Short mmCIF file of C-alpha atoms in Angstrom, two decimals:
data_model
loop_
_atom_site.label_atom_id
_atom_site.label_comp_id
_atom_site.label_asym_id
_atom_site.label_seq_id
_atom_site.Cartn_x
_atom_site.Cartn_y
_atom_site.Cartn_z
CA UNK A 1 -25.47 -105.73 36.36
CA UNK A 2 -27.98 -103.22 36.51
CA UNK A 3 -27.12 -102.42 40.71
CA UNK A 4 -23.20 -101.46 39.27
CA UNK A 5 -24.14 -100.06 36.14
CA UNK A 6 -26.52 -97.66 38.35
CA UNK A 7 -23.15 -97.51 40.91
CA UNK A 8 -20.40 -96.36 38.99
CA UNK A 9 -19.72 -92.71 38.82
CA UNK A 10 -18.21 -90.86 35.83
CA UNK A 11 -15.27 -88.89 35.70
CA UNK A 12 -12.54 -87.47 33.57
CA UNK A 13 -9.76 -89.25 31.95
CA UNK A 14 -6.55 -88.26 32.29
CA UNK A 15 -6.18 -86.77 28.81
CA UNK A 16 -9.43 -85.26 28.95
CA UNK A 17 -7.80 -83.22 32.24
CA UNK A 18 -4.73 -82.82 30.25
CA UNK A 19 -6.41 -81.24 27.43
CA UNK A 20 -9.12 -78.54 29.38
CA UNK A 21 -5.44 -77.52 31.61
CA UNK A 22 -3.86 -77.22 27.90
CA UNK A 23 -7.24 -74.85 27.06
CA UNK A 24 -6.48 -72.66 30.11
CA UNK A 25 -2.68 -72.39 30.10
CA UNK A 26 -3.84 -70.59 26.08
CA UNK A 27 -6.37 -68.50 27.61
CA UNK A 28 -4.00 -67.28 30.19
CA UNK A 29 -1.48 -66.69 28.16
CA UNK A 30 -4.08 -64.87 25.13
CA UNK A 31 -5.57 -62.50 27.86
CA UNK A 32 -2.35 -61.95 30.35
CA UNK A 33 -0.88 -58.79 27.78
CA UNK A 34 -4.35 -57.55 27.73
CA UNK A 35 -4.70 -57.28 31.32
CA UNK A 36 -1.00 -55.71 31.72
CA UNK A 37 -1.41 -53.56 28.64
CA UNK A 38 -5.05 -52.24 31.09
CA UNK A 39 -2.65 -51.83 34.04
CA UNK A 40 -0.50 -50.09 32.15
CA UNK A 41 -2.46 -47.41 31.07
CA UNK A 42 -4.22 -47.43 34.60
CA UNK A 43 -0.86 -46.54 35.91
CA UNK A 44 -0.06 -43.82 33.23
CA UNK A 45 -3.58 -42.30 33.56
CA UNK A 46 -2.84 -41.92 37.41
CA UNK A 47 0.67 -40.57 36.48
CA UNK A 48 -1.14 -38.02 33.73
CA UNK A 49 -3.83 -36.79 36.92
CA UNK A 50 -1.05 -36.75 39.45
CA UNK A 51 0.63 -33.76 37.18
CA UNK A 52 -2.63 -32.45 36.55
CA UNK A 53 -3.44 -32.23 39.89
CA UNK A 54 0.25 -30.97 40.22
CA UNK A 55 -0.69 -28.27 37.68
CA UNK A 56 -4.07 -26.78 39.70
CA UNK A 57 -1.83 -26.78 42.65
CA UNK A 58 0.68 -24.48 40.95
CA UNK A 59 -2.10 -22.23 39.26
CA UNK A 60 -3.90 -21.86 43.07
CA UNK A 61 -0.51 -20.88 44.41
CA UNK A 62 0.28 -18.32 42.16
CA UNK A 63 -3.47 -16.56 42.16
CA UNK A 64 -3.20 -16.41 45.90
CA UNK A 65 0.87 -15.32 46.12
CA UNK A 66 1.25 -13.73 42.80
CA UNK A 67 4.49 -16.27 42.16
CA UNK A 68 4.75 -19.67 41.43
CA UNK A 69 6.41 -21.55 44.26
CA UNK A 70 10.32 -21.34 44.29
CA UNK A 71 12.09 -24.32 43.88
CA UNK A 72 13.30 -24.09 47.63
CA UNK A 73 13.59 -22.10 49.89
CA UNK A 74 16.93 -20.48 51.59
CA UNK A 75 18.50 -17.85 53.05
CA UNK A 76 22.17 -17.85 51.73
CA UNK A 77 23.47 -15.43 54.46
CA UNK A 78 22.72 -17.55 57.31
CA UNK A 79 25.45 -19.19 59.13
CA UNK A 80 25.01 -21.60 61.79
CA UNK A 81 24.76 -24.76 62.84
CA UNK A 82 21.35 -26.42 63.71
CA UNK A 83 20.58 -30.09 64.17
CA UNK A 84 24.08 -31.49 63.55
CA UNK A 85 24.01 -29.75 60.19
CA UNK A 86 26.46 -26.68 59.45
CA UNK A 87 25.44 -24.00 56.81
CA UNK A 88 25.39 -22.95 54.30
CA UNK A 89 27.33 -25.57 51.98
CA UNK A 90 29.20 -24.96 48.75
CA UNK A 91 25.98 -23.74 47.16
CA UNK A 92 25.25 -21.49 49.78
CA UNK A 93 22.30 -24.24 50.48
CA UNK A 94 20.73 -22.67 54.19
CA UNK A 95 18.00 -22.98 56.72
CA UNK A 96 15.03 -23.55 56.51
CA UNK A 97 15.21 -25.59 53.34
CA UNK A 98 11.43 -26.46 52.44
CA UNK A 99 10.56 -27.05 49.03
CA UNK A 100 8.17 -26.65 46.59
CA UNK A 101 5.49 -29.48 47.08
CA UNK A 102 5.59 -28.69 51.21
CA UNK A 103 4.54 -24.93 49.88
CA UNK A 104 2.03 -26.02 47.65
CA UNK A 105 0.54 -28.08 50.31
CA UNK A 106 -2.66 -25.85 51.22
CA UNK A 107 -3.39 -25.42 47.85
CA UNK A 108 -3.63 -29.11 46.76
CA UNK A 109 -6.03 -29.70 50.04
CA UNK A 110 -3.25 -30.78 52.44
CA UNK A 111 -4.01 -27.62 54.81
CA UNK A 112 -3.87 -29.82 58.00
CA UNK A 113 -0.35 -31.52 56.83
CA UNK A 114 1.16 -27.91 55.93
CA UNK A 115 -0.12 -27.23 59.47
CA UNK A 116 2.02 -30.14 60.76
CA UNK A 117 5.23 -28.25 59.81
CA UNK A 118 6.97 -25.60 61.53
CA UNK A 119 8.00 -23.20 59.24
CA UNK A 120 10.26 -21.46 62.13
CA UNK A 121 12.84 -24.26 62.17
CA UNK A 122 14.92 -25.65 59.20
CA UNK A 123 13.15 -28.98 56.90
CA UNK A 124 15.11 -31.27 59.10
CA UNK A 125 14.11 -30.32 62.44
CA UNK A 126 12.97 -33.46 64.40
CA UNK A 127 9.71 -31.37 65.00
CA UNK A 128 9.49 -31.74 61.09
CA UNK A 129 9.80 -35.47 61.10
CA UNK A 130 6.58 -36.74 61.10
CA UNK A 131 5.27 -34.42 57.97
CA UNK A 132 8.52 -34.95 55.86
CA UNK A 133 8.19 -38.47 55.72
CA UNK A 134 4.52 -38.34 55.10
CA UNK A 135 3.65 -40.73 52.00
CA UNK A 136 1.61 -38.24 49.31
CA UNK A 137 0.24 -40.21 46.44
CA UNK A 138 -0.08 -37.24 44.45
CA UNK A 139 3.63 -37.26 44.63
CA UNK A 140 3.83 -40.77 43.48
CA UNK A 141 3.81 -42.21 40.08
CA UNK A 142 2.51 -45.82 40.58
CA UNK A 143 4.73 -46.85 37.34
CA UNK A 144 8.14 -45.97 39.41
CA UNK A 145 9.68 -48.06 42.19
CA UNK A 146 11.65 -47.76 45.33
CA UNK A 147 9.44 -44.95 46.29
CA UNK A 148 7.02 -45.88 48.61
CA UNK A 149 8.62 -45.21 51.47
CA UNK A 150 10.86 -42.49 53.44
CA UNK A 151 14.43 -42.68 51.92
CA UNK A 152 17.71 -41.46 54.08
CA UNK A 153 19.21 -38.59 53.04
CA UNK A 154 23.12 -38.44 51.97
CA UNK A 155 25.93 -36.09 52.57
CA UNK A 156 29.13 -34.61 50.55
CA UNK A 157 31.66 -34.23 52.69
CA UNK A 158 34.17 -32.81 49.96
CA UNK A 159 32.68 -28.92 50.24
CA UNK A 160 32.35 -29.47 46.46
CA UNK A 161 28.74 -28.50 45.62
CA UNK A 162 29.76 -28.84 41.74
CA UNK A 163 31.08 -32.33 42.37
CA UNK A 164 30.24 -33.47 45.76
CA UNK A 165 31.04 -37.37 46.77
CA UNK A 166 28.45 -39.85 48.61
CA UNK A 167 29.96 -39.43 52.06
CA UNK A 168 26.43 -41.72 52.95
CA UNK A 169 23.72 -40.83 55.37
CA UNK A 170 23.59 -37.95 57.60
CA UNK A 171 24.15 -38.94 61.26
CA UNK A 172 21.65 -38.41 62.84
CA UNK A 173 19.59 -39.71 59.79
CA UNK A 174 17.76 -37.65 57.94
CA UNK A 175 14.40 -39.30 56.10
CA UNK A 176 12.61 -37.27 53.65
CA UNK A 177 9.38 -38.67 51.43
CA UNK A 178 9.72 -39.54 47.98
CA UNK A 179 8.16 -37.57 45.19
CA UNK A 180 8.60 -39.17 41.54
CA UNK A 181 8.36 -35.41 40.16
CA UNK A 182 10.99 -32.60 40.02
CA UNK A 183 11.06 -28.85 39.33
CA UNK A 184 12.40 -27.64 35.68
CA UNK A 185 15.39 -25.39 36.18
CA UNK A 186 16.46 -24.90 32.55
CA UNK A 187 19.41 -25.27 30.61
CA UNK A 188 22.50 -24.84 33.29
CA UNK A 189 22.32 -26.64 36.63
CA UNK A 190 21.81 -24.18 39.81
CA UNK A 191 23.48 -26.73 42.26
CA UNK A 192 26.81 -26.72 39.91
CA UNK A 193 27.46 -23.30 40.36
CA UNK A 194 30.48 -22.26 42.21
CA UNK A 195 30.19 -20.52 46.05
CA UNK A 196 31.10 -17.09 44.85
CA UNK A 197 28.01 -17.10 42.32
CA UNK A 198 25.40 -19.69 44.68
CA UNK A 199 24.17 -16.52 47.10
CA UNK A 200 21.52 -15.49 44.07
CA UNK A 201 20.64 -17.49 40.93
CA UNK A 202 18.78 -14.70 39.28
CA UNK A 203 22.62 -13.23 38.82
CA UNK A 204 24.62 -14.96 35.91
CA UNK A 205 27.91 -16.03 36.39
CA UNK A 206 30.08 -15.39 34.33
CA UNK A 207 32.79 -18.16 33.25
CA UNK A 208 36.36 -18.39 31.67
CA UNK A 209 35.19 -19.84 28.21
CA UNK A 210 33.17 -16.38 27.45
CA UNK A 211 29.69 -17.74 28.13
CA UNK A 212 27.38 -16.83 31.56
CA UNK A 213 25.90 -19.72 33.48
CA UNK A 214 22.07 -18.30 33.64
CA UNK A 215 19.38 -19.79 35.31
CA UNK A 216 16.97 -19.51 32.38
CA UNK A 217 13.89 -22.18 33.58
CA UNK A 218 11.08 -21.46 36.01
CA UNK A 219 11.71 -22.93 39.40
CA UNK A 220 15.48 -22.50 41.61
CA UNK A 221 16.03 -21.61 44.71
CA UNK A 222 13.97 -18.24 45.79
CA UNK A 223 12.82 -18.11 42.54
CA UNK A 224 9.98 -15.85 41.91
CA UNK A 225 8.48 -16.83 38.50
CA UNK A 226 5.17 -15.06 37.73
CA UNK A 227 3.45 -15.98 33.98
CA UNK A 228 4.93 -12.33 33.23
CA UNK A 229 8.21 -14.21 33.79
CA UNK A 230 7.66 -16.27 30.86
CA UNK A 231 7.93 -14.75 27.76
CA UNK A 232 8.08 -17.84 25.86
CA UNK A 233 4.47 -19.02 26.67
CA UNK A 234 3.30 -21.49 29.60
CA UNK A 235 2.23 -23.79 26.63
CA UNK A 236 5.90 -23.92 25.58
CA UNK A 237 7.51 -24.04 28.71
CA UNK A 238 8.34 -27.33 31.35
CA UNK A 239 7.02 -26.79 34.43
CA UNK A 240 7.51 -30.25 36.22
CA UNK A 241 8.69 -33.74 34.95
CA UNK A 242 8.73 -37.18 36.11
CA UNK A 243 12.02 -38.78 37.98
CA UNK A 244 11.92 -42.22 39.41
CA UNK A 245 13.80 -43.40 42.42
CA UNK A 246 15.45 -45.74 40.37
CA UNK A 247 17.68 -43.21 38.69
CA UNK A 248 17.84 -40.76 41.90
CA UNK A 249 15.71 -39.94 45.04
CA UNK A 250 14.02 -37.09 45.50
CA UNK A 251 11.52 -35.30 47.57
CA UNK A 252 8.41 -32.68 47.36
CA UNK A 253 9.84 -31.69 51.42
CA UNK A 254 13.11 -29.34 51.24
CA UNK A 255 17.37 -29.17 50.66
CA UNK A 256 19.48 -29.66 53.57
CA UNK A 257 22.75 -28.29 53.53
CA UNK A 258 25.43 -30.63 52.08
CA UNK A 259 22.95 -33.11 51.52
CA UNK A 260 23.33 -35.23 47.72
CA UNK A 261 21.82 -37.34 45.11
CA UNK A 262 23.18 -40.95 46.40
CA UNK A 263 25.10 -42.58 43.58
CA UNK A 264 22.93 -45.67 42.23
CA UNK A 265 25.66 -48.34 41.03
CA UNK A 266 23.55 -49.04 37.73
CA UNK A 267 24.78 -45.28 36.61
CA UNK A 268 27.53 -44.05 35.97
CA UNK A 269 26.59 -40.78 36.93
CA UNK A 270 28.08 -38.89 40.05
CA UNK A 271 26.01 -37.19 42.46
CA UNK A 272 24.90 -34.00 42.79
CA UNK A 273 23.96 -31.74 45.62
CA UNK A 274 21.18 -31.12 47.26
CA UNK A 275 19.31 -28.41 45.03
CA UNK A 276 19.20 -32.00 42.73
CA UNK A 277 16.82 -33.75 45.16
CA UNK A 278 14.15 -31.03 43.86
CA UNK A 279 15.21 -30.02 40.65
CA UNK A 280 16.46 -31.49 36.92
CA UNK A 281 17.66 -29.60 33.81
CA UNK A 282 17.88 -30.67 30.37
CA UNK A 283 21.68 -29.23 29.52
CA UNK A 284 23.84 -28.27 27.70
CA UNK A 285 24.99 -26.84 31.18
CA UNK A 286 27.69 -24.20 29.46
CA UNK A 287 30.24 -25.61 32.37
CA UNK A 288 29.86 -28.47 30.11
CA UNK A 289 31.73 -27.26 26.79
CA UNK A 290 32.84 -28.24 24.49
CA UNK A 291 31.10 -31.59 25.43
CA UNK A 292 27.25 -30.88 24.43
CA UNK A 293 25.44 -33.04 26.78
CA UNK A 294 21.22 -32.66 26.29
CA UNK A 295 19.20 -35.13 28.18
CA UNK A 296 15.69 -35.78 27.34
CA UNK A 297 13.74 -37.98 29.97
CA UNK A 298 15.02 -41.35 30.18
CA UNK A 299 18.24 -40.20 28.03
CA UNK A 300 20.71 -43.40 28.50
CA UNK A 301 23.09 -40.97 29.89
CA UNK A 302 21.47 -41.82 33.19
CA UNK A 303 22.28 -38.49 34.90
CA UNK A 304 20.77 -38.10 38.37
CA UNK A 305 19.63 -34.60 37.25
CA UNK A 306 17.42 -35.57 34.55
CA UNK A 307 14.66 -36.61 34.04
CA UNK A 308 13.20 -40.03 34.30
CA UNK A 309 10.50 -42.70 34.18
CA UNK A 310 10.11 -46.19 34.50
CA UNK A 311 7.13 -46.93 31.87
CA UNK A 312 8.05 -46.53 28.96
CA UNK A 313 10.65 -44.58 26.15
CA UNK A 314 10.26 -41.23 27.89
CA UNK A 315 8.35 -38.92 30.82
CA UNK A 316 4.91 -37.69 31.17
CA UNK A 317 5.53 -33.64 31.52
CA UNK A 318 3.73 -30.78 33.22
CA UNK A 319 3.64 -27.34 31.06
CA UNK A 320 3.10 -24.08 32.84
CA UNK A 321 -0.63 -24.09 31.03
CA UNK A 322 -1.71 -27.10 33.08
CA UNK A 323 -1.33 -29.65 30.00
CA UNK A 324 0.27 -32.63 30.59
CA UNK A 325 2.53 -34.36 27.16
CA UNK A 326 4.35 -37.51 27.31
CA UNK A 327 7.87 -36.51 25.85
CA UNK A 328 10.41 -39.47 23.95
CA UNK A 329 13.81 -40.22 24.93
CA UNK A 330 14.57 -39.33 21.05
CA UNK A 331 12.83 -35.82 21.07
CA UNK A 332 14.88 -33.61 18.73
CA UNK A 333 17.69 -32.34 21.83
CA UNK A 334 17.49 -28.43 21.10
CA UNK A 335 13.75 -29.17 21.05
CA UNK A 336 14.06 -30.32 24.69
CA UNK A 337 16.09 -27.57 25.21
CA UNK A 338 13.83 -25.03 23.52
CA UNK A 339 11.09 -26.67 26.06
CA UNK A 340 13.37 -26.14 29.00
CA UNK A 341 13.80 -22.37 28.82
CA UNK A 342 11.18 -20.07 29.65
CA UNK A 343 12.87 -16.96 28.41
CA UNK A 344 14.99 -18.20 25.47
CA UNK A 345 12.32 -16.69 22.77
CA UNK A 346 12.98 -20.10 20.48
CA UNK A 347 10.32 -21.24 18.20
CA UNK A 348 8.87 -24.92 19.55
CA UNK A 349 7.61 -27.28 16.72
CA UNK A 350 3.80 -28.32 17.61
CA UNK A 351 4.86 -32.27 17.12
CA UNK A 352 7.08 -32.79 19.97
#
């Protein structure tokens, strides 16, 4: 008796197993939202630096130019064809194209990728390839998706910049990097204007309801916005905003001619052309009375020219002072609007 007793090995009954699994499942399932609530901020603290980052980038640029970059860059009285791409487009969209991330490049300690461009030939150029589809994480919000990667450009083939189809991808494809943030244009959308009024946004056009389509925000095409430019305050003004792929694509590299915002099934929002792939505005765009149409980041409207982010009711925004604000979906509108402008002289509440 004593040789078995000394023998036998103990162990766990079944229920005994059943209950410790029962005891972990309930500690799982206590600490699981604390864990995603720390990735959660993780991600929204490296979306806050990117933009902060964003912001020294800008602030270098313009003590060493005197300007902030432009939106894009373009001359609209070329004419030509090069690469299998004609120009200019409806919006008098030209060669060479680059945008406003690729010329902030040496100033956010990319020197030897700037380098890797050549500025002589248009965005597209196959000499351009490998630096436009060169993953930045700065340009990256690790909340958004469908961004990781190079995406194909698309084309409009109706010559309608203000309401261009998805005609699909260039042939030969074009692939640009993702960035997850966009320039602020202001209240009325540069790539909507017509072909007679594209060659310089600085001029307003004027349109049959009585009102002028201005291009009242900081960054458009050849823009040249010092802080002089600003009379409503850096602090008060947008500079930059989140968009995630999953509304629209776009890209710190450049606009190519007749290129578009691909139409995303989920939306019921058309495209836009290519000064969209770079840019967002908050509305009401005047081409769009008497329908007002404001939309805050993440607005429901879904509008590939807004703005947009995947965590959470609303976008982290960059101001013109370097401060970074995380802005609702239900912000007051005409306080999104008053954000939006950097000339409009409108007084901004302090609890937006």
């Amino acid at each position: 008796m004593r040789g078995r007793s000394r023998g036998t090995k103990g162990g766990f009954t079944l229920i005994e197993l059943l209950v410790v699994i029962a005891i972990i499942a309930v500690l799982i399932s206590l600490l699981l939202p604390a864990v995603q609530a720390a990735r959660g901020a993780a991600r929204r603290a490296q979306c806050v630096n990117n933009l902060k980052q964003i912001g020294l980038g800008l602030a270098n640029y313009e003590s060493a130019i005197q300007s902030y970059p432009p939106a894009y860059v373009g001359d609209p009285k070329a004419k030509g064809t090069a690469y299998g791409v004609g120009y200019p487009d409806g919006n008098m969209n030209t060669l060479p194209g680059f945008a406003w991330g690729m010329l902030m490049l040496p100033y956010m300690e990319q020197a030897p990728l700037y380098a890797s461009f050549n500025t002589s030939l248009p965005c597209w150029a196959p000499a351009n390839t490998t630096g436009a589809r060169t993953k930045l994480s700065v340009f990256l919000c690790p909340s958004a998706t469908d961004g990781s990667d190079s995406f194909a450009l698309h084309r409009y083939s109706n010559g309608d910049s203000g309401s261009p189809d998805d005609a699909g991808p260039f042939a030969p494809e074009i692939r640009f990097a993702h960035s997850h943030y966009v320039t602020n244009a202001g209240i009325n959308q540069p790539w909507g204007r017509t072909t007679a009024y594209s060659s310089d946004f600085d001029v307003a056009e004027p349109l049959p309801n009585g009102q002028s389509h201005v291009i009242d925000g900081p960054f458009y095409r050849n823009s040249r916005t010092r802080p002089a430019s600003v009379p409503d305050g850096l602090s008060n003004t947008i500079f930059i905003g989140e968009r995630s792929s999953y509304l629209a694509d776009a890209t710190w590299v450049g606009v190519v001619p007749f290129s578009c915002t691909p139409q995303r099934p989920r939306w019921p929002s058309d495209p836009n052309s290519g000064g969209n792939l770079v840019g967002a505005h908050s509305g009401p765009d005047v081409r769009d009375h008497p329908s007002v149409i404001i939309h805050a980041p993440n607005h429901p409207f879904g509008h590939t020219d807004e703005m947009y982010s995947q965590d959470g009711e609303g976008g982290n925004i960059l101001m013109g002072d370097g401060s970074v604000h995380f802005i609702k979906k239900t912000i007051y509108p005409y306080t999104w609007v008053a954000l939006s402008t950097r000339n409009g002289g409108e007084i901004v509440p302090g609890d937006y």
